[in-house]
Structures are given as C-alpha cells and as structure tokens.
C-alpha cells in the first residue's frame, strides 16, 4: 500500500490530511495479538482464547478516526508448521507482510522474551518497514519487571517505538494507536466507516462459535475443532462443529448434549448482536483429518 495507491487516491480527491494504511500484527502464539487488535479497534473483531493458535486466518480489524483509517491485519502466531493447516497459517503470515505500511511486533511481558520472539523479530526487522513493538500484558506486573522486559525487547532490533501496554485493561492503547496512525501515509478510506472487519457475517459467526468451543475444551481438542455455518435463515442459524475423531465428538457433545448446549448458550448473545434474535442449531460432526484436507482448508478460508 505504497505511493502508487496514495497517488491514485489523491486524483480521486480524498480529504486532505486523511491518513490510512495497513499494519501487520505479528508475534508468537498467545501473546495477545487478537486482544490487542480488538482494543485498538474499540470493539471485538477477532476471537480470543487462552489456547495457542486461536487465530487461523488473516483478519482485518479497522480502526476509524476523524482523520484516519488504520487497518490492522491480525495474524496467526508464528510457529513451526506440523500439518497442512499450520502450513497454510504460516503462509498467510508470510504473505501478509508484502503490502503493509508498518509492522506491530507483539511480545508478552509475562513470559521470557526468548528464541521464538527473536526468530519473529529477525523476520520483521528485515522487511524494511517501520516496526513498533508492543510489550503486552503489563497489567499487575511490577515496574522493575516491566523495565527489564522493555530492555530485553529493545535489543530485538531497530524499532521505531516501544510501547508497554495492556490489551486487557486498555492501558497504553491510545498512545499506541496514535503512534501507528502517525506511520500511515496520506490515503483514502479503504473500507466504509461503519465496517469493523473484512470477515463476512457467516465467518464472523463461525469464529464466535469456535471461540466458545475453545474456551470449553483443552489439550488436543481445541486444535481439532473447526466450525462452518451452513445456513442463516429467518431467525435460525445452522452451524456444524467438525472434529477429527469420535472421541473428540463425544467430548464436544458432552453428557446428554451438555457441552454443545453450553457452546450455544455462550455464542448466541454475541450472534444476536449481529443478527437480532435467532435460534442456534449446532451439530457436532466427525471429519477425519480435516486439518490435512486442502479442499476443506480452502473452503474454510485458511
Ligand atoms: N493479563 C493479560 N492477559 C492478556 C492480555 N492480552 C491478552 N491476554 C490473554 O492472553 C491470551 C491470548 O490472547 P489472544 O489475543 O488470543 O492471543 P493471540 O496472540 O492472538 O494468540 P494466537 O491467535 O493463538 O496467536 C488470552 O487468554 C487473553 O485473555 C493482557 O493485556 N493482559
Ligand atoms: Mg489471535
């Protein structure tokens, strides 16, 4: 999204002084990238969980101000690919760096800044774009610990700015947003002002259902779950939760259907914010090895 686009937009006459552009959000799994994107956008665009590899595809979160449009590309966490699913996720991360104006490198202040972070840092500092570091999860940490984590973070590369933040409490978020907006070129609105994300409503609903399923499961099960919305009809949403094995299905259905009911109970209020009152029909199905099924991954937009 460089000069060419900006020049073209100038010809079509966007408001003078309007800044706009794209920032890729990179970091290890679970450091809080999606929580941070939500905080920067002032509302929920990406699902969040305490399980690593929650985000599987690139999702744009759009933050609008009077004189800016900041588009954040929330990305899967950097990891070593293990199957077609994680391979696709890594490819998404790599290709998302091509057209951005800046990179937001997210670290967790609660964990040791280590080899995983350095691996990602090497990649993003090579891109020849401004890199802003967000040291996330500083809530309830001692100032001395934050200071020493900031010193370690500062050693990762030639960064433009380093912001200690808490995506959870909102601490430092406004200053970080201002910093990112300041790195954007003059440009047009890429999305309508009321649009928060590039996901269509089916995919938003599938993600919300998956989020609740992730919250309620553990070990290998969360990684084996995917959700597809089959139908949105008058006052009814039908969706399938896919897992890979019968035993995973048993877990997700729960005793007498208790688990899948609980997933529905948690997802419905958020779905109703998008659609109004609906009946939610959830089915749990087995699809062996879907994570290695290229056609299935493509259908899921991964
Ligand atoms: N205490 C604290 N927890 C946070 C903060 N930000 C995120 N978390 C928690 O960290 C966990 C991971 O958050 P996500 O936003 O899903 O992390 P992510 O980096 O997007 O993870 P992947 O999509 O799996 O790569 C969740 O349990 C969040 O509630 C924060 O500022 N403070
Ligand atoms: Mg995420």
Coordinates of C-alpha atoms and ligand atoms in Angstrom, one line a residue:
X1 CA 0.0 0.0 0.0
X2 CA 2.7 2.4 -1.0
X3 CA 2.9 5.6 -3.0
X4 CA 1.0 4.3 -6.1
X5 CA -2.2 3.7 -4.2
X6 CA -1.8 7.0 -2.4
X7 CA -1.2 8.9 -5.7
X8 CA -4.2 7.3 -7.4
X9 CA -6.4 8.2 -4.4
X10 CA -5.2 11.8 -4.5
X11 CA -6.5 12.0 -8.0
X12 CA -9.9 10.9 -6.9
X13 CA -9.8 13.6 -4.3
X14 CA -9.8 12.1 -0.7
X15 CA -9.9 14.6 2.1
X16 CA -6.6 16.4 2.6
X17 CA -4.8 15.3 5.7
X18 CA -6.6 11.9 5.8
X19 CA -4.1 9.1 6.8
X20 CA -4.8 5.5 6.0
X21 CA -3.0 2.2 5.7
X22 CA -2.2 -1.3 6.8
X23 CA -0.3 -2.6 9.8
X24 CA 0.5 -6.3 10.2
X25 CA 0.3 -7.7 13.8
X26 CA 3.0 -10.3 14.3
X27 CA 4.1 -12.3 17.3
X28 CA 4.3 -15.7 19.0
X29 CA 1.0 -17.6 19.6
X30 CA -0.9 -16.4 22.7
X31 CA 0.9 -13.1 23.3
X32 CA -2.4 -11.3 22.9
X33 CA -2.3 -10.1 19.3
X34 CA -6.1 -10.5 18.8
X35 CA -6.9 -9.0 22.1
X36 CA -4.7 -6.0 21.1
X37 CA -6.4 -5.7 17.7
X38 CA -9.8 -5.6 19.4
X39 CA -8.6 -3.0 21.9
X40 CA -7.1 -0.8 19.1
X41 CA -10.4 -1.1 17.1
X42 CA -12.5 -0.3 20.1
X43 CA -14.6 -3.5 19.7
X44 CA -14.5 -7.2 19.1
X45 CA -13.3 -8.1 15.6
X46 CA -11.1 -11.2 16.4
X47 CA -11.8 -14.1 18.7
X48 CA -9.5 -14.7 21.7
X49 CA -8.7 -17.7 23.8
X50 CA -6.0 -18.9 26.3
X51 CA -5.2 -21.7 23.8
X52 CA -2.3 -21.1 21.3
X53 CA -3.2 -21.0 17.6
X54 CA -6.6 -19.4 18.1
X55 CA -6.2 -17.2 15.0
X56 CA -6.0 -19.3 11.9
X57 CA -6.5 -16.8 9.1
X58 CA -5.7 -13.1 8.5
X59 CA -8.5 -10.9 9.8
X60 CA -8.6 -7.1 9.2
X61 CA -9.6 -5.0 12.1
X62 CA -10.5 -1.5 11.2
X63 CA -10.0 1.5 13.5
X64 CA -11.5 4.7 12.2
X65 CA -10.9 8.3 13.4
X66 CA -11.9 11.7 12.1
X67 CA -8.7 11.9 10.0
X68 CA -7.5 8.3 9.8
X69 CA -8.3 4.7 8.9
X70 CA -6.0 2.2 10.5
X71 CA -6.3 -1.3 9.2
X72 CA -4.8 -3.9 11.4
X73 CA -4.0 -7.3 9.9
X74 CA -4.4 -9.7 12.8
X75 CA -2.4 -12.8 12.0
X76 CA -1.8 -16.4 13.3
X77 CA 1.1 -16.7 15.7
X78 CA 4.5 -17.7 14.3
X79 CA 5.1 -21.4 14.7
X80 CA 6.7 -24.4 13.2
X81 CA 4.2 -26.0 10.7
X82 CA 3.0 -29.5 11.6
X83 CA 0.3 -30.2 9.0
X84 CA -1.5 -28.6 6.1
X85 CA -3.4 -26.4 8.5
X86 CA -0.4 -24.9 10.3
X87 CA 1.4 -24.7 7.0
X88 CA -1.4 -22.6 5.5
X89 CA -1.3 -20.4 8.6
X90 CA 2.4 -19.7 8.2
X91 CA 2.0 -18.9 4.5
X92 CA -0.7 -16.4 5.5
X93 CA 1.7 -14.7 7.9
X94 CA 4.5 -14.6 5.3
X95 CA 2.3 -13.1 2.5
X96 CA 0.6 -10.6 4.8
X97 CA 3.9 -8.7 5.2
X98 CA 4.0 -7.7 1.5
X99 CA 1.7 -4.7 1.4
X100 CA 1.9 -3.2 4.8
X101 CA 3.0 0.3 5.9
X102 CA 4.3 -0.9 9.2
X103 CA 4.5 -3.9 11.5
X104 CA 3.4 -4.2 15.1
X105 CA 5.5 -6.8 16.8
X106 CA 3.7 -8.1 19.9
X107 CA 5.5 -9.6 22.9
X108 CA 4.2 -10.8 26.2
X109 CA 5.7 -9.2 29.3
X110 CA 4.5 -12.2 31.3
X111 CA 6.8 -14.6 29.6
X112 CA 10.5 -14.7 29.0
X113 CA 11.4 -13.0 25.7
X114 CA 13.2 -15.8 24.0
X115 CA 14.2 -17.7 20.9
X116 CA 10.6 -17.7 19.5
X117 CA 10.4 -13.9 19.7
X118 CA 13.9 -13.4 18.3
X119 CA 13.0 -15.6 15.3
X120 CA 10.0 -13.5 14.5
X121 CA 11.9 -10.2 15.2
X122 CA 14.6 -11.2 12.7
X123 CA 11.9 -11.7 10.1
X124 CA 10.1 -8.4 10.6
X125 CA 13.1 -6.2 11.0
X126 CA 14.3 -7.4 7.6
X127 CA 11.2 -6.1 5.9
X128 CA 12.4 -2.5 5.7
X129 CA 9.2 -1.1 7.2
X130 CA 8.9 0.7 10.5
X131 CA 8.5 -1.8 13.4
X132 CA 6.6 -0.8 16.5
X133 CA 7.0 -3.1 19.5
X134 CA 4.0 -3.6 21.9
X135 CA 5.1 -5.2 25.1
X136 CA 1.7 -6.6 26.1
X137 CA 0.2 -7.9 29.4
X138 CA 1.9 -5.4 31.7
X139 CA -1.1 -5.4 33.9
X140 CA -0.3 -6.3 37.5
X141 CA 3.4 -6.6 36.8
X142 CA 6.0 -4.9 39.0
X143 CA 7.6 -1.8 37.4
X144 CA 11.0 -3.3 37.8
X145 CA 10.0 -6.4 35.9
X146 CA 8.4 -4.3 33.1
X147 CA 11.6 -2.2 32.8
X148 CA 13.8 -5.2 32.4
X149 CA 11.4 -6.8 29.9
X150 CA 11.5 -3.4 28.0
X151 CA 15.3 -3.5 27.9
X152 CA 15.2 -7.1 26.5
X153 CA 12.6 -6.1 23.9
X154 CA 14.7 -3.1 22.9
X155 CA 17.5 -5.4 22.0
X156 CA 15.5 -7.2 19.4
X157 CA 16.1 -4.8 16.5
X158 CA 16.0 -1.3 15.2
X159 CA 12.4 -0.4 16.3
X160 CA 10.6 2.8 15.8
X161 CA 8.9 2.9 19.2
X162 CA 8.3 0.5 22.1
X163 CA 5.0 0.7 24.0
X164 CA 4.2 -1.2 27.2
X165 CA 0.5 -1.9 27.0
X166 CA -2.3 -4.0 28.5
X167 CA -4.8 -5.0 25.8
X168 CA -6.9 -6.3 28.7
X169 CA -7.2 -3.1 30.7
X170 CA -6.7 -0.7 27.9
X171 CA -3.5 0.8 29.4
X172 CA -1.3 2.4 26.8
X173 CA -3.6 1.6 23.9
X174 CA -4.5 5.2 22.9
X175 CA -0.8 6.1 22.7
X176 CA 0.0 3.0 20.7
X177 CA -2.9 3.8 18.3
X178 CA -1.6 7.4 17.8
X179 CA 1.9 6.0 17.1
X180 CA 0.6 3.6 14.4
X181 CA -1.6 6.3 12.8
X182 CA 1.5 8.6 12.7
X183 CA 3.2 6.0 10.5
X184 CA 0.5 5.9 7.8
X185 CA 0.7 7.8 4.6
X186 CA -1.9 10.1 3.3
X187 CA -4.6 8.0 1.7
X188 CA -8.2 7.1 1.1
X189 CA -10.7 5.2 3.2
X190 CA -10.2 1.6 2.1
X191 CA -13.4 0.4 4.0
X192 CA -16.7 2.0 4.7
X193 CA -16.6 3.9 8.0
X194 CA -19.1 1.6 9.7
X195 CA -17.2 -1.6 8.7
X196 CA -15.1 -3.1 11.6
X197 CA -13.8 -6.2 9.8
X198 CA -13.4 -7.8 6.4
X199 CA -15.0 -11.1 7.5
X200 CA -18.5 -11.7 6.2
X201 CA -21.2 -12.4 8.7
X202 CA -21.1 -16.3 8.2
X203 CA -17.4 -16.3 9.0
X204 CA -17.9 -14.0 12.0
X205 CA -20.5 -16.3 13.4
X206 CA -18.4 -19.4 12.8
X207 CA -15.5 -17.7 14.6
X208 CA -17.7 -16.8 17.6
X209 CA -18.9 -20.4 17.9
X210 CA -15.3 -21.7 17.6
X211 CA -14.2 -19.2 20.4
X212 CA -16.7 -20.7 22.8
X213 CA -15.7 -24.2 21.9
X214 CA -12.1 -23.3 22.5
X215 CA -12.9 -21.8 25.9
X216 CA -14.6 -25.1 27.0
X217 CA -12.1 -27.6 25.7
X218 CA -8.4 -28.4 26.3
X219 CA -5.4 -30.5 25.3
X220 CA -5.6 -31.6 21.7
X221 CA -9.4 -31.0 21.3
X222 CA -9.3 -27.2 20.6
X223 CA -6.9 -27.7 17.7
X224 CA -9.1 -30.3 16.1
X225 CA -12.2 -28.1 16.0
X226 CA -13.4 -26.1 13.1
X227 CA -16.8 -24.5 12.5
X228 CA -18.8 -23.9 9.4
X229 CA -22.1 -22.0 9.2
X230 CA -24.4 -24.0 6.9
X231 CA -27.4 -21.6 6.8
X232 CA -28.6 -18.3 8.1
X233 CA -32.3 -18.3 7.6
X234 CA -35.1 -16.3 9.1
X235 CA -34.4 -16.4 12.8
X236 CA -32.3 -19.6 12.5
X237 CA -28.6 -20.1 12.3
X238 CA -27.4 -23.7 11.5
X239 CA -23.8 -24.5 12.0
X240 CA -21.6 -27.6 12.1
X241 CA -18.7 -28.1 14.5
X242 CA -16.2 -30.5 13.0
X243 CA -13.7 -32.6 14.9
X244 CA -11.4 -35.3 13.7
X245 CA -12.3 -38.4 15.8
X246 CA -15.3 -40.0 17.6
X247 CA -13.8 -39.4 21.0
X248 CA -13.4 -35.7 20.3
X249 CA -17.0 -35.7 19.1
X250 CA -18.1 -37.3 22.4
X251 CA -16.2 -34.6 24.4
X252 CA -17.8 -31.7 22.3
X253 CA -21.3 -33.1 22.6
X254 CA -20.9 -33.7 26.3
X255 CA -23.1 -35.7 28.7
X256 CA -26.6 -35.6 27.2
X257 CA -25.5 -32.8 24.9
X258 CA -24.5 -30.5 27.8
X259 CA -21.2 -29.3 26.2
X260 CA -22.6 -28.3 22.8
X261 CA -25.6 -26.7 24.5
X262 CA -23.2 -24.6 26.6
X263 CA -21.3 -23.6 23.5
X264 CA -24.6 -22.4 22.0
X265 CA -25.6 -20.6 25.2
X266 CA -22.3 -18.6 25.2
X267 CA -22.3 -17.9 21.5
X268 CA -25.9 -16.8 21.0
X269 CA -25.8 -13.4 22.7
X270 CA -22.9 -12.3 20.5
X271 CA -24.5 -13.7 17.4
X272 CA -27.7 -11.8 18.3
X273 CA -25.7 -8.6 18.3
X274 CA -25.1 -9.2 14.6
X275 CA -28.4 -10.7 13.6
X276 CA -31.0 -10.0 16.2
X277 CA -32.9 -12.8 18.0
X278 CA -32.0 -16.2 16.5
X279 CA -32.4 -19.9 17.2
X280 CA -29.0 -21.6 17.0
X281 CA -28.8 -25.1 15.7
X282 CA -25.4 -26.6 16.4
X283 CA -24.4 -30.1 15.1
X284 CA -21.1 -31.9 16.0
X285 CA -19.7 -34.0 13.2
X286 CA -16.6 -36.0 12.6
X287 CA -14.5 -35.2 9.6
X288 CA -11.3 -37.4 9.8
X289 CA -8.0 -35.5 9.2
X290 CA -9.7 -32.2 8.0
X291 CA -6.5 -30.4 9.1
X292 CA -4.7 -32.2 6.2
X293 CA -7.5 -31.7 3.7
X294 CA -6.6 -28.9 1.3
X295 CA -10.1 -28.6 -0.2
X296 CA -11.6 -28.3 3.3
X297 CA -9.0 -25.6 4.3
X298 CA -9.7 -23.7 1.2
X299 CA -13.5 -23.8 2.0
X300 CA -12.7 -22.5 5.5
X301 CA -10.7 -19.6 4.0
X302 CA -7.5 -20.7 5.7
Ligands
LIG1 N1 -3.3 -10.4 31.7 C1 -3.4 -10.2 30.4 N2 -3.8 -11.2 29.5 C2 -4.0 -10.9 28.2 C3 -3.7 -9.6 27.7 N3 -3.9 -9.6 26.4 C4 -4.3 -10.9 26.1 N4 -4.4 -11.6 27.2 C5 -4.8 -13.0 27.3 O1 -3.8 -13.8 26.5 C6 -4.5 -15.0 25.9 C7 -4.2 -15.0 24.4 O2 -4.8 -13.9 23.8 P1 -5.1 -13.8 22.2 O3 -5.4 -12.4 21.9 O4 -6.0 -14.9 21.8 O5 -3.6 -14.1 21.7 P2 -3.0 -14.2 20.2 O6 -1.6 -13.7 20.2 O7 -4.0 -13.6 19.3 O8 -3.0 -15.8 20.1 P3 -3.0 -16.7 18.7 O9 -4.1 -16.2 17.9 O10 -3.2 -18.1 19.2 O11 -1.7 -16.5 18.0 C8 -6.0 -14.8 26.3 O12 -6.3 -15.6 27.4 C9 -6.1 -13.3 26.6 O13 -7.2 -13.1 27.5 C10 -3.3 -8.6 28.6 O14 -3.0 -7.4 28.3 N5 -3.1 -8.9 29.9
LIG2 MG1 -5.1 -14.4 17.7

